[in-house]
Coordinates of C-alpha atoms in Angstrom, one line a residue:
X191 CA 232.0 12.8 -259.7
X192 CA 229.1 14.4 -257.8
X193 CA 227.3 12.9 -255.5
X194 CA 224.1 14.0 -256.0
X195 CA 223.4 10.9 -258.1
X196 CA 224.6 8.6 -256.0
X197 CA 221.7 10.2 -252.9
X198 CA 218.7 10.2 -255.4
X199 CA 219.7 6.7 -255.8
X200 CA 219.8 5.9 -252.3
X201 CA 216.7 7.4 -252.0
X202 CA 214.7 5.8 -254.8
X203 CA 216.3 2.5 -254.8
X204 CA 213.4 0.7 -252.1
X205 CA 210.8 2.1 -254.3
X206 CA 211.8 0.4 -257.5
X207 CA 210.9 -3.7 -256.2
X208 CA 209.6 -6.5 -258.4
X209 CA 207.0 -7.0 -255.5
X210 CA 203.6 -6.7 -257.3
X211 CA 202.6 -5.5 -253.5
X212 CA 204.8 -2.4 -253.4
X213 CA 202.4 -0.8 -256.4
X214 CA 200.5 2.0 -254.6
X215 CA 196.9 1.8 -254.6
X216 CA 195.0 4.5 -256.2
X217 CA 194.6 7.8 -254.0
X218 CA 191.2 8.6 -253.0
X219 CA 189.6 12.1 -253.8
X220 CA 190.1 15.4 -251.7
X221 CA 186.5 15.1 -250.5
X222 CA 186.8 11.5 -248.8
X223 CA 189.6 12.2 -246.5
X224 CA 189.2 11.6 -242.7
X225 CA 188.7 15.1 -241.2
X226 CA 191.4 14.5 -238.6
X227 CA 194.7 12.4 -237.9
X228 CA 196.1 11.4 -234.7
X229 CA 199.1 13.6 -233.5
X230 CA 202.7 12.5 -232.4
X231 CA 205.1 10.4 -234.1
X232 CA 204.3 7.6 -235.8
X233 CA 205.2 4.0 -235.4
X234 CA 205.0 1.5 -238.4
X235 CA 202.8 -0.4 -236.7
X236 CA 200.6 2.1 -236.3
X237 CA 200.8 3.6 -239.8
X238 CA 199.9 0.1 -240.9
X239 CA 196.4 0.0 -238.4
X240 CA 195.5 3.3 -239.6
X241 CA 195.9 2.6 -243.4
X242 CA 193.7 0.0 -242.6
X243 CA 191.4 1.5 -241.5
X244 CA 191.1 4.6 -243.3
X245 CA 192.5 3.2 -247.1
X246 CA 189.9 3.8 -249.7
X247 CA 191.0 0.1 -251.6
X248 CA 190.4 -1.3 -248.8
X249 CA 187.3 0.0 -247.8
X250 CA 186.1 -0.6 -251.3
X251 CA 187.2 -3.9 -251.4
X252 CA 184.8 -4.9 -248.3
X253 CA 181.9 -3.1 -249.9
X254 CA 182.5 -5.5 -253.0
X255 CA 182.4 -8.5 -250.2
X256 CA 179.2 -7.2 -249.1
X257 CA 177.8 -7.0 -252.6
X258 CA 179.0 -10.3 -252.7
X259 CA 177.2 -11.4 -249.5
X260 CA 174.0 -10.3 -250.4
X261 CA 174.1 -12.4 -253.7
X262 CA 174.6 -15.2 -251.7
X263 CA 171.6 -14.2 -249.6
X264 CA 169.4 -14.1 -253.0
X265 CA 170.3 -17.2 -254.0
X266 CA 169.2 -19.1 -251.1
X267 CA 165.6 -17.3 -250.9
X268 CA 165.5 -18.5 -254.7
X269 CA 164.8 -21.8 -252.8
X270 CA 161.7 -20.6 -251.0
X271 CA 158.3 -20.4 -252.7
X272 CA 157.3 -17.0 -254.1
X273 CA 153.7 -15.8 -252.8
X274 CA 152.1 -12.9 -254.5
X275 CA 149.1 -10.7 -253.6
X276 CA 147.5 -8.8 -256.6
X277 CA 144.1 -6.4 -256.9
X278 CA 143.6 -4.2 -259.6
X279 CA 140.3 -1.4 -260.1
X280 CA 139.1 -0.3 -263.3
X281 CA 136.1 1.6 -264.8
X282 CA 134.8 0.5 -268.2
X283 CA 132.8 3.0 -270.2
X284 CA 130.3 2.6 -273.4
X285 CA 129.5 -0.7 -274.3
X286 CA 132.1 -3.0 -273.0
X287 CA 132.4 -7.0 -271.6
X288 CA 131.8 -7.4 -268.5
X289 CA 135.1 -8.9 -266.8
X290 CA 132.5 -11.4 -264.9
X291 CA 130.2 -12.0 -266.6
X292 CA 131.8 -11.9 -270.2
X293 CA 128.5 -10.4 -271.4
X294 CA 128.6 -7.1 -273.3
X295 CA 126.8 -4.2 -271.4
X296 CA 126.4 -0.1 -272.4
X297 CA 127.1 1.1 -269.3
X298 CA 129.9 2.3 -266.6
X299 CA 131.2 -0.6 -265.2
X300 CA 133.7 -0.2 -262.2
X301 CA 135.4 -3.8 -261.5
X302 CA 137.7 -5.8 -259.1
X303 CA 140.0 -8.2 -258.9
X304 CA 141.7 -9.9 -256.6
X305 CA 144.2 -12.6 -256.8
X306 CA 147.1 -14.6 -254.3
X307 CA 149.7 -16.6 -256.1
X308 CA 152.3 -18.8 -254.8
X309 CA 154.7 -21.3 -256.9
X310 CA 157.7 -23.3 -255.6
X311 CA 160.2 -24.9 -258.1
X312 CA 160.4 -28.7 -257.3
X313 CA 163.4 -29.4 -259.6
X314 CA 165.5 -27.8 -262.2
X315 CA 168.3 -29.8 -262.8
X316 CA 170.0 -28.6 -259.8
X317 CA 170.6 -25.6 -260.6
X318 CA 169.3 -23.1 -257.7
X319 CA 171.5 -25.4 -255.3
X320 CA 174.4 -25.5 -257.4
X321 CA 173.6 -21.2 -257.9
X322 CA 173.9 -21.3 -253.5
X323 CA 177.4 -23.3 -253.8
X324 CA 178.7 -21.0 -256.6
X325 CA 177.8 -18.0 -254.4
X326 CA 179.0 -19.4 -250.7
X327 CA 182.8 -20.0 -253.1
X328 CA 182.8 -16.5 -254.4
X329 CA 181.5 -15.4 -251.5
X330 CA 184.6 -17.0 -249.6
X331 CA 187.2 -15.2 -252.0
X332 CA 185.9 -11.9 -251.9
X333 CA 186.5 -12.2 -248.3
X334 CA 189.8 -13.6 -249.2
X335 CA 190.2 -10.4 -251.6
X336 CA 189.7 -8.4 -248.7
X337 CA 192.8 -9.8 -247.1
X338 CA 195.3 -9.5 -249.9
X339 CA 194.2 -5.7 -250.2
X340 CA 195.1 -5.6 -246.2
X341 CA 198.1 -7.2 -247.2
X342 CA 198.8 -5.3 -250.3
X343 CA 198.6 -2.1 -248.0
X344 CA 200.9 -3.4 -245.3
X345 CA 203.5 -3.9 -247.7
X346 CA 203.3 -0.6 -249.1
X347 CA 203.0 1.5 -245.6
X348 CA 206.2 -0.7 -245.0
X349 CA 208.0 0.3 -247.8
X350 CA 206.8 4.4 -247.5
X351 CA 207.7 4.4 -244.4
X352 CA 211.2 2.8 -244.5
X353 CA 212.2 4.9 -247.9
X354 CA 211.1 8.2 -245.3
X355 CA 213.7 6.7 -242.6
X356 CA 216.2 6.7 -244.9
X357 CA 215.9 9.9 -246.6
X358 CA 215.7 11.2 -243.4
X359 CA 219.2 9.4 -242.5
X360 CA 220.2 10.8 -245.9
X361 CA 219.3 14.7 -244.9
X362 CA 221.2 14.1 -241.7
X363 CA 224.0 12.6 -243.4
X364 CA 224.6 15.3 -246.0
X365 CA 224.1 18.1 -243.4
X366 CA 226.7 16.9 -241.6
X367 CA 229.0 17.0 -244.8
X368 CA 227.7 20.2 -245.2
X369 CA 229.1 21.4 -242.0
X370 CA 232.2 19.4 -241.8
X371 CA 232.3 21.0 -245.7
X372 CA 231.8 24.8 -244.1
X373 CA 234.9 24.1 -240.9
X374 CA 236.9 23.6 -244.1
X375 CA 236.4 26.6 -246.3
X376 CA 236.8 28.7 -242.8
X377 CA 240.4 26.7 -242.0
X378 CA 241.2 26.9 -245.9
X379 CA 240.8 30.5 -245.5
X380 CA 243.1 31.0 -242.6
X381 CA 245.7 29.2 -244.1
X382 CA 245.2 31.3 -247.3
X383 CA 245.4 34.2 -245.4
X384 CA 248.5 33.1 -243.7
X385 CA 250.2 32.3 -246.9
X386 CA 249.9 28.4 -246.2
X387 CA 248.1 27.3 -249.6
X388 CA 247.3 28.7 -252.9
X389 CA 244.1 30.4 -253.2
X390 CA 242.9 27.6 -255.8
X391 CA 242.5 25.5 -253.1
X392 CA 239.7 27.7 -251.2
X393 CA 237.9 28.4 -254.2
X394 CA 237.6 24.3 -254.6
X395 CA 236.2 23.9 -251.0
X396 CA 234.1 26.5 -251.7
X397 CA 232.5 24.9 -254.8
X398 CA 232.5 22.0 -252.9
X399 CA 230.6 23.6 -250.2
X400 CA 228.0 25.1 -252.7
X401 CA 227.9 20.9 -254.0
X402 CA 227.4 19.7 -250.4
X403 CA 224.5 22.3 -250.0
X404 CA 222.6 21.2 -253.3
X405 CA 222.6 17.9 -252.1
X406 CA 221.3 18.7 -248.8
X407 CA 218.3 20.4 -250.9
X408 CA 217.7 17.2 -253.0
X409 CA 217.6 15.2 -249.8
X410 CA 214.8 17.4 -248.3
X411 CA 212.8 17.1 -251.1
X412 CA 213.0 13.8 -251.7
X413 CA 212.2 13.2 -247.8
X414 CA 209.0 15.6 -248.6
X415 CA 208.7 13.7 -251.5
X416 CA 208.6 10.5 -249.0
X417 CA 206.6 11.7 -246.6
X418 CA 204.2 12.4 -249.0
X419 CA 204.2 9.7 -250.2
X420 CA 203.5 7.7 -246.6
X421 CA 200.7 10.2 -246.0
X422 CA 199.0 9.3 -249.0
X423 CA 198.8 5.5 -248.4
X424 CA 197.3 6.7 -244.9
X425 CA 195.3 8.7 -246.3
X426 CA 195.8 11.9 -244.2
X427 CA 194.5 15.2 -245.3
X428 CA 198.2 16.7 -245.9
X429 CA 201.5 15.5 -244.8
X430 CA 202.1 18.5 -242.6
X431 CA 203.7 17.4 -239.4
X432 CA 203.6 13.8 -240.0
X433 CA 207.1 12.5 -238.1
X434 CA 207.8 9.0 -237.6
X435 CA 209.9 7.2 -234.4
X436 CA 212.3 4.6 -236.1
X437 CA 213.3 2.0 -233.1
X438 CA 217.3 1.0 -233.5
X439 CA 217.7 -1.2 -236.5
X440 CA 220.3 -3.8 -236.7
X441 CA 222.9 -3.7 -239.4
X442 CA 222.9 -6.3 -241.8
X443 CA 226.4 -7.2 -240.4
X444 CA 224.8 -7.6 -236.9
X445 CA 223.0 -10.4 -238.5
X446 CA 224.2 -14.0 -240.0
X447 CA 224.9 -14.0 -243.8
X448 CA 221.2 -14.7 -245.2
X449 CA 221.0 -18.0 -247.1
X450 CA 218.4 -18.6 -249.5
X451 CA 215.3 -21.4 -249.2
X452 CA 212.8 -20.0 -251.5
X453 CA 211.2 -23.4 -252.0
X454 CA 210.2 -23.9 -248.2
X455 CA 209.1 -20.2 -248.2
X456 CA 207.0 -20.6 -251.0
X457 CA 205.4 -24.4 -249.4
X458 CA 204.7 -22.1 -246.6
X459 CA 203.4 -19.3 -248.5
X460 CA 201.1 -21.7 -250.4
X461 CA 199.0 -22.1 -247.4
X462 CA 199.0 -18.9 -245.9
X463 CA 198.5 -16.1 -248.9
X464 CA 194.8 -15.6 -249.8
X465 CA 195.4 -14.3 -253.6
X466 CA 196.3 -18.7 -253.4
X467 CA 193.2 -19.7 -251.4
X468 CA 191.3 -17.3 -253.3
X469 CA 192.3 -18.4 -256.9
X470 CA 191.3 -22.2 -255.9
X471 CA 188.4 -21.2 -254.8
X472 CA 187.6 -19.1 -257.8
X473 CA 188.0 -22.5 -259.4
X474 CA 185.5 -24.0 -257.8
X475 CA 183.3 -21.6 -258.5
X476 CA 183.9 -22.1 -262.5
X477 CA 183.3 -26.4 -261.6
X478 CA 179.7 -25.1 -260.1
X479 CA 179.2 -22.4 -263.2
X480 CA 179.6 -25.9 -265.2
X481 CA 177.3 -27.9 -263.5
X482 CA 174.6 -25.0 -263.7
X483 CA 175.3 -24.8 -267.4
X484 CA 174.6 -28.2 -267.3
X485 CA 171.3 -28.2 -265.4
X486 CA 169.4 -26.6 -268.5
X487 CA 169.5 -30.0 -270.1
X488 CA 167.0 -31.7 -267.6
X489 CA 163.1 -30.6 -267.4
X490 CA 162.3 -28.4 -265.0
X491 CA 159.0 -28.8 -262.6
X492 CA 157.1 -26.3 -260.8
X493 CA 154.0 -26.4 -258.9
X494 CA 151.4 -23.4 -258.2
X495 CA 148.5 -22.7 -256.5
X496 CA 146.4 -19.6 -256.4
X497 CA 143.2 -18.1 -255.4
X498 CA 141.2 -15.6 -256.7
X499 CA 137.6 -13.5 -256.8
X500 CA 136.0 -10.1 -258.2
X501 CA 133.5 -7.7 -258.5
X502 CA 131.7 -6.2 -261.4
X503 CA 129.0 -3.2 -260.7
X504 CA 127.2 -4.5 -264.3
X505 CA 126.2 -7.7 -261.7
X506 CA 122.7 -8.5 -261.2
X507 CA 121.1 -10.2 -258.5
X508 CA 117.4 -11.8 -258.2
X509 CA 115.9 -9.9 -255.1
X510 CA 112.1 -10.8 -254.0
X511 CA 111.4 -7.6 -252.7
X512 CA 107.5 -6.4 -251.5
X513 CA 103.9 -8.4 -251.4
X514 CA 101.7 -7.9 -254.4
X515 CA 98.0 -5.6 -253.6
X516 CA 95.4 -8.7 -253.1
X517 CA 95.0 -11.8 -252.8
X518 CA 93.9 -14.2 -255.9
X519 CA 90.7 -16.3 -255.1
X520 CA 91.6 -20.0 -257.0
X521 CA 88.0 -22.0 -257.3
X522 CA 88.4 -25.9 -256.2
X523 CA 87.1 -28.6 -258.9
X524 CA 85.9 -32.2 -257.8
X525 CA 85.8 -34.9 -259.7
X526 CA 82.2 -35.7 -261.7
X527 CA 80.8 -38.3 -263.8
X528 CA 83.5 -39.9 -266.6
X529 CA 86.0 -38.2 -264.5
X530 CA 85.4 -34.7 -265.4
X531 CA 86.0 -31.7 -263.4
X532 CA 83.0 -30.3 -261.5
X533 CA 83.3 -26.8 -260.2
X534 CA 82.2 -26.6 -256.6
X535 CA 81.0 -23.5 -254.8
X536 CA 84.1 -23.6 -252.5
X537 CA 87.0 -21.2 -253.1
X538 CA 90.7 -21.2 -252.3
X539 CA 92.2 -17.9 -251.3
X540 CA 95.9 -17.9 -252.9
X541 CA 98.1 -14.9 -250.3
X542 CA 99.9 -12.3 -251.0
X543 CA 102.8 -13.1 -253.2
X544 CA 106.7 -11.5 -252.9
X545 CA 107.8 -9.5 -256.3
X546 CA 111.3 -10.3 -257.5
X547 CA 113.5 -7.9 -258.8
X548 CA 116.9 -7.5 -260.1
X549 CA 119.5 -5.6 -258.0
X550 CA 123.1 -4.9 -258.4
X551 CA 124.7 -7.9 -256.2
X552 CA 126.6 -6.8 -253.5
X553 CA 130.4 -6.1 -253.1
X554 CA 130.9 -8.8 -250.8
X555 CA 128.2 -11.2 -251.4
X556 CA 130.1 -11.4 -254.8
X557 CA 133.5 -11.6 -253.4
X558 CA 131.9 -14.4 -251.9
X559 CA 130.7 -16.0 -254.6
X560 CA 132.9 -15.6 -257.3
X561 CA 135.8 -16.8 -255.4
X562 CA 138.1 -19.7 -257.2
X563 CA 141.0 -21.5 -256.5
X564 CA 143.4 -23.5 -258.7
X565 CA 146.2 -25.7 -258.1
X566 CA 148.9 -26.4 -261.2
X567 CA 152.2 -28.5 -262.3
X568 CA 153.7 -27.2 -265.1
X569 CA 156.5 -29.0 -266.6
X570 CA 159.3 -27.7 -269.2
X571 CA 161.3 -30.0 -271.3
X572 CA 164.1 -28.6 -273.5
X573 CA 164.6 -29.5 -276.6
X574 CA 166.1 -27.6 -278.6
X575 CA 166.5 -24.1 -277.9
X576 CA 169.2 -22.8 -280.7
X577 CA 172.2 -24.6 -278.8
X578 CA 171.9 -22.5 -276.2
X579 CA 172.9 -24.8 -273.5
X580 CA 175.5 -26.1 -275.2
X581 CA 177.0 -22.9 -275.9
X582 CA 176.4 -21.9 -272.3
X583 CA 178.2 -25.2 -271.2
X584 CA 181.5 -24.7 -273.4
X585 CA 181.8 -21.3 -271.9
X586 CA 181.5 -22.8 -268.4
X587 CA 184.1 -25.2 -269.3
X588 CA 186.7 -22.6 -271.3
X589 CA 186.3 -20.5 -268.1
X590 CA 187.4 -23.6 -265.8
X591 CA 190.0 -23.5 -267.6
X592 CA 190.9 -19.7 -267.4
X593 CA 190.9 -19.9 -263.7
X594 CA 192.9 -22.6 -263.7
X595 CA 194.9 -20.9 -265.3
X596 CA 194.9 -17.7 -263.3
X597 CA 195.5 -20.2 -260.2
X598 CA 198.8 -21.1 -261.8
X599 CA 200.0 -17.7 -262.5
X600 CA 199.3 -16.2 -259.3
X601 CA 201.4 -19.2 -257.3
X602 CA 203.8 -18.4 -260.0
X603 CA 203.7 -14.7 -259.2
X604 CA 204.5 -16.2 -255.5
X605 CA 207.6 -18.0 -256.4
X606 CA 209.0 -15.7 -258.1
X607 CA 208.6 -12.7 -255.9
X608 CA 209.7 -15.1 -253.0
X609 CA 212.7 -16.0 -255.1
X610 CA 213.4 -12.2 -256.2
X611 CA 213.0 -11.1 -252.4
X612 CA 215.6 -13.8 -251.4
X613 CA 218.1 -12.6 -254.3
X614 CA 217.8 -9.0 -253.4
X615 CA 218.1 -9.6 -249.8
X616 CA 221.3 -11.3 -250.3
X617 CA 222.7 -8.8 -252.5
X618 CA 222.0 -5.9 -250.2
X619 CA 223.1 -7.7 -247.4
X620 CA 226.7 -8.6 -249.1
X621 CA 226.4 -5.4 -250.8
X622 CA 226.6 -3.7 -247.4
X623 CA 229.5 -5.4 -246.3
X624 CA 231.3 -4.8 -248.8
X625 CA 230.4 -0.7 -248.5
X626 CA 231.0 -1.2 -245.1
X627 CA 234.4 -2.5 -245.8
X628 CA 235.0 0.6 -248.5
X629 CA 233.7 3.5 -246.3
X630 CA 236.1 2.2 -243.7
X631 CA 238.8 2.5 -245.9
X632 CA 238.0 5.5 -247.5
X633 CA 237.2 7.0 -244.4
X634 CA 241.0 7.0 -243.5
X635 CA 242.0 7.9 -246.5
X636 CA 239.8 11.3 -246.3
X637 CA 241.9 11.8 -243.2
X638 CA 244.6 11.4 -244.9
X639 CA 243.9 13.5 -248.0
X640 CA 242.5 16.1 -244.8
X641 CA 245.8 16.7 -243.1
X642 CA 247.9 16.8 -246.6
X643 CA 245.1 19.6 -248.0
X644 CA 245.5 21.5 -244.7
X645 CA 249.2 21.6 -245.0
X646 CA 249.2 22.6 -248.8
X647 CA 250.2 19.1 -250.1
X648 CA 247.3 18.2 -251.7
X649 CA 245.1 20.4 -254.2
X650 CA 241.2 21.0 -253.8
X651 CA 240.4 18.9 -257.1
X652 CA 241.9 15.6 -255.6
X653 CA 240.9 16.5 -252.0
X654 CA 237.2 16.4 -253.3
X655 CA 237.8 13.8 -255.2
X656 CA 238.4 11.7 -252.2
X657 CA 235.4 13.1 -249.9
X658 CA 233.1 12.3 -253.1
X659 CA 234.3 9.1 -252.8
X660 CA 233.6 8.7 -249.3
X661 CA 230.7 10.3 -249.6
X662 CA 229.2 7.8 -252.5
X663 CA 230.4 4.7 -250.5
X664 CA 228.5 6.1 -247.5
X665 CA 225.4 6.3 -249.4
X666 CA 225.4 3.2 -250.9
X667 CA 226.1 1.5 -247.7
X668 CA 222.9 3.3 -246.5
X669 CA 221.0 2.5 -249.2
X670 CA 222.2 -1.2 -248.7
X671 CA 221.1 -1.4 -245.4
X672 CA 217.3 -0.3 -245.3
X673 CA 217.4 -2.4 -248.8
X674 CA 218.4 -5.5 -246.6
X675 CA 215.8 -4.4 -244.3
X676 CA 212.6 -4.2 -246.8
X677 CA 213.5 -7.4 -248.1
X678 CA 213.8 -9.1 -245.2
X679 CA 210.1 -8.1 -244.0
X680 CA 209.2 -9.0 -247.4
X681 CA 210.4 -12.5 -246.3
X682 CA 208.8 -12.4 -243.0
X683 CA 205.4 -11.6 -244.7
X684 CA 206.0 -14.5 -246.6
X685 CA 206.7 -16.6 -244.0
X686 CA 203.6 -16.0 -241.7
X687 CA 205.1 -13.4 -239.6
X688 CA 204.0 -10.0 -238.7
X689 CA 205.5 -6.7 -240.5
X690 CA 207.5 -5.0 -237.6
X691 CA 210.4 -3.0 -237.1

């Protein structure tokens, strides 16, 4: 059997994880890369700081926090009294009403008004406070939201970059077959040449020479594949010289045998994960929804006050204006006989009197005058408003329930990705042992099948038979290992602890 399977599987095995974390985010578009990346190697610590910082998901997860935020904000100046300043200007033409006056005039008319409104809602069945607590909950799990992106991220940069260390242990593997591979066709070929082994047996090294090479080929390209893939979730402009430093890892074997304890990683989980805090809360949030729904039941009471005035150009005003030309001689009567009126030869001079006349009034001597204020309560009792409320309530209520119910499923999700991690974790672990156990063993009998080919005891099909064999148990104990590794990060993540190599 060739072994090319056996390294694509090696290769793609970390990627393929129950872990609803390890799904990639979306890429971002050309245009919105960073116009530079750091040089030198990178560490996974470092990949995982720059991911955050640079991840479109993420960033667009904190914009939807701040969209979030400044609902909240909203809310809370619902509380305050609205004030309003109005004025408006218009010209009237023909015969019209004066705005005023209310008379009807046949003339241009240019008019003002000016108004200042202010109204505070004194109650309303709770419902602007109960809007502030709904908004400060979803305001706290958006926040939350941020976090499980970050985390989300992590887990992925973790996973990119340990399926990149070991297709670059893969590559390095298989070019070293590929050279212990090429030593062999050159001693085959000696001992051809000296009579030693029948020339089957060199053109059987030499096809496996030409296998050894193809899969040194595959390995590259899934490595470029790989590191593609890492530069992506970092969201570099091209994966060009992007090399990563890999500290020494332990073998699994280095370790004691892991036994499992989902149940106390998940307690601990509980109170650590924000997709957990942020699904209670999001319940919350559905109790307040509720108690707003409810709110439209009882009256609601508002008070206002305003003041306002106006001008109208059609506006009249009495003016005394000028003295009239002389003065008006008034004759003075005394009383006579039987109480009659007696003129007498003495005169009263009456003065000059002022003419009146009608003027347009003045702009400000009528803002003056036809100011007004007014002060209101206006009161609004529902009752019956085509079962709106109701209607409004029951969907409050069914959505409690959904986020209940979304609660549950994500500490669901939880357990069972914990308990998935711990199950794969052990398998790769004993998995590993056991290929450790089988490349040891098929490692001497390569030797063996080595010396036997090289003295013409053994043909080329059943020497490559047993380097295939060595060669697939190799992989798989590769494959094993950085499996063992991922899932045991997974664990620490669930237990509180940093992601570190």
């Amino acid at each position: 059997m060739k072994c090319t399977s056996w390294l694509l599987l090696g290769v793609g095995l970390l990627a393929a994880g129950p872990l609803r974390a390890q799904q990639a985010p979306a890429q971002p578009p050309a245009g919105s890369l960073p116009a530079a990346a750091p040089s030198g190697p990178w560490s996974l610590q470092r990949a995982i700081d720059y991911a955050l910082q640079n991840n479109l998901t993420v960033r667009g997860q904190q914009l939807t926090a701040e969209l979030q935020n400044a609902t909240l904000r909203q809310s809370r100046a619902a509380l305050l009294p609205s004030a309003n300043l109005s004025g408006t200007q218009a010209w009237n033409y023909g015969t019209s009403l004066d705005p005023l006056t209310n008379d009807f005039v046949s003339q241009t008319i240019r008019s003002n008004n000016f108004s200042a409104n202010s109204q505070v809602t004194l109650f309303s069945g709770f419902q602007l406070r109960n809007t502030v607590k709904r908004n400060i909950l979803d305001s706290e799990a958006s926040l939350l939201d941020i976090e499980k992106s970050r985390n989300d991220l992590s887990l992925n940069v973790a996973s990119a970059f340990l399926q990149l260390v070991l297709s670059e242990e893969l590559v390095r593997a298989n070019e070293v077959r590929v050279s212990s591979t090429r030593s062999q066709v050159e001693r085959t070929q000696k001992l051809l040449k000296a009579g030693s082994i029948p020339e089957s047996n060199l053109l059987d090294i030499q096809a496996q020479q030409a296998s050894d090479e193809l899969n040194v080929i595959t390995a590259q390209n899934q490595r470029d594949l790989a590191r593609l893939s890492l530069a992506q979730l970092l969201n570099l402009p091209s994966p060009t010289g992007l090399t990563i430093e890999v500290p020494p890892l332990a073998d699994p074997d280095d370790e004691p045998l892991l036994t499992a304890d989902p149940d106390g990683t998940y307690q601990t989980a509980q109170s650590l994960l924000p997709e957990i805090k942020a699904a209670d809360l999001r319940v919350r949030s559905a109790s307040r929804s509720l108690d707003i729904a409810r709110g439209a039941y009882y009256p609601r009471l508002a008070f206002g006050a305003g003041i306002f005035t106006g001008f109208s150009s059609s506006r009249l005003a009495r003016v005394f204006n000028g003295d009239s030309t002389e003065a008006v001689a008034v004759p003075v009567f005394q009383p006579g006989v039987g109480g009659q009126p007696i003129p007498s030869q003495y005169f009263l001079l009456q003065p000059k009197q002022a003419i009146p006349e009608l003027l347009p009034s003045g702009f400000s001597s009528q803002l003056k005058d036809n100011l007004g204020k007014n002060l209101q309560f206006s009161l609004q009792i529902p009752i019956f408003n085509g079962l709106q409320v109701r209607t409004s309530v029951q969907r409050a209520q069914i959505n409690i329930q959904q986020q209940e119910l979304r609660a549950e499923q994500t500490r669901l999700t939880v357990r069972q990705n914990i308990q998935q991690a711990y199950a794969d974790a052990i398998a790769a672990q004993r998995r590993y042992l056991s290929a450790r156990r089988q490349v040891e063993a098929l490692t001497t009998a390569y030797r063996n099948a080595e010396i036997r080919f090289n003295n013409g005891l053994l043909n080329g099909t059943e020497f490559n038979i047993a380097k295939n064999n060595l060669t697939a148990a190799e992989s798989t104990m590769i494959q094993a290992k950085y499996e063992f590794i991922f899932r045991r990060k997974v664990l620490d993540f669930y237990q509180g602890r940093p992601i570190a190599l």
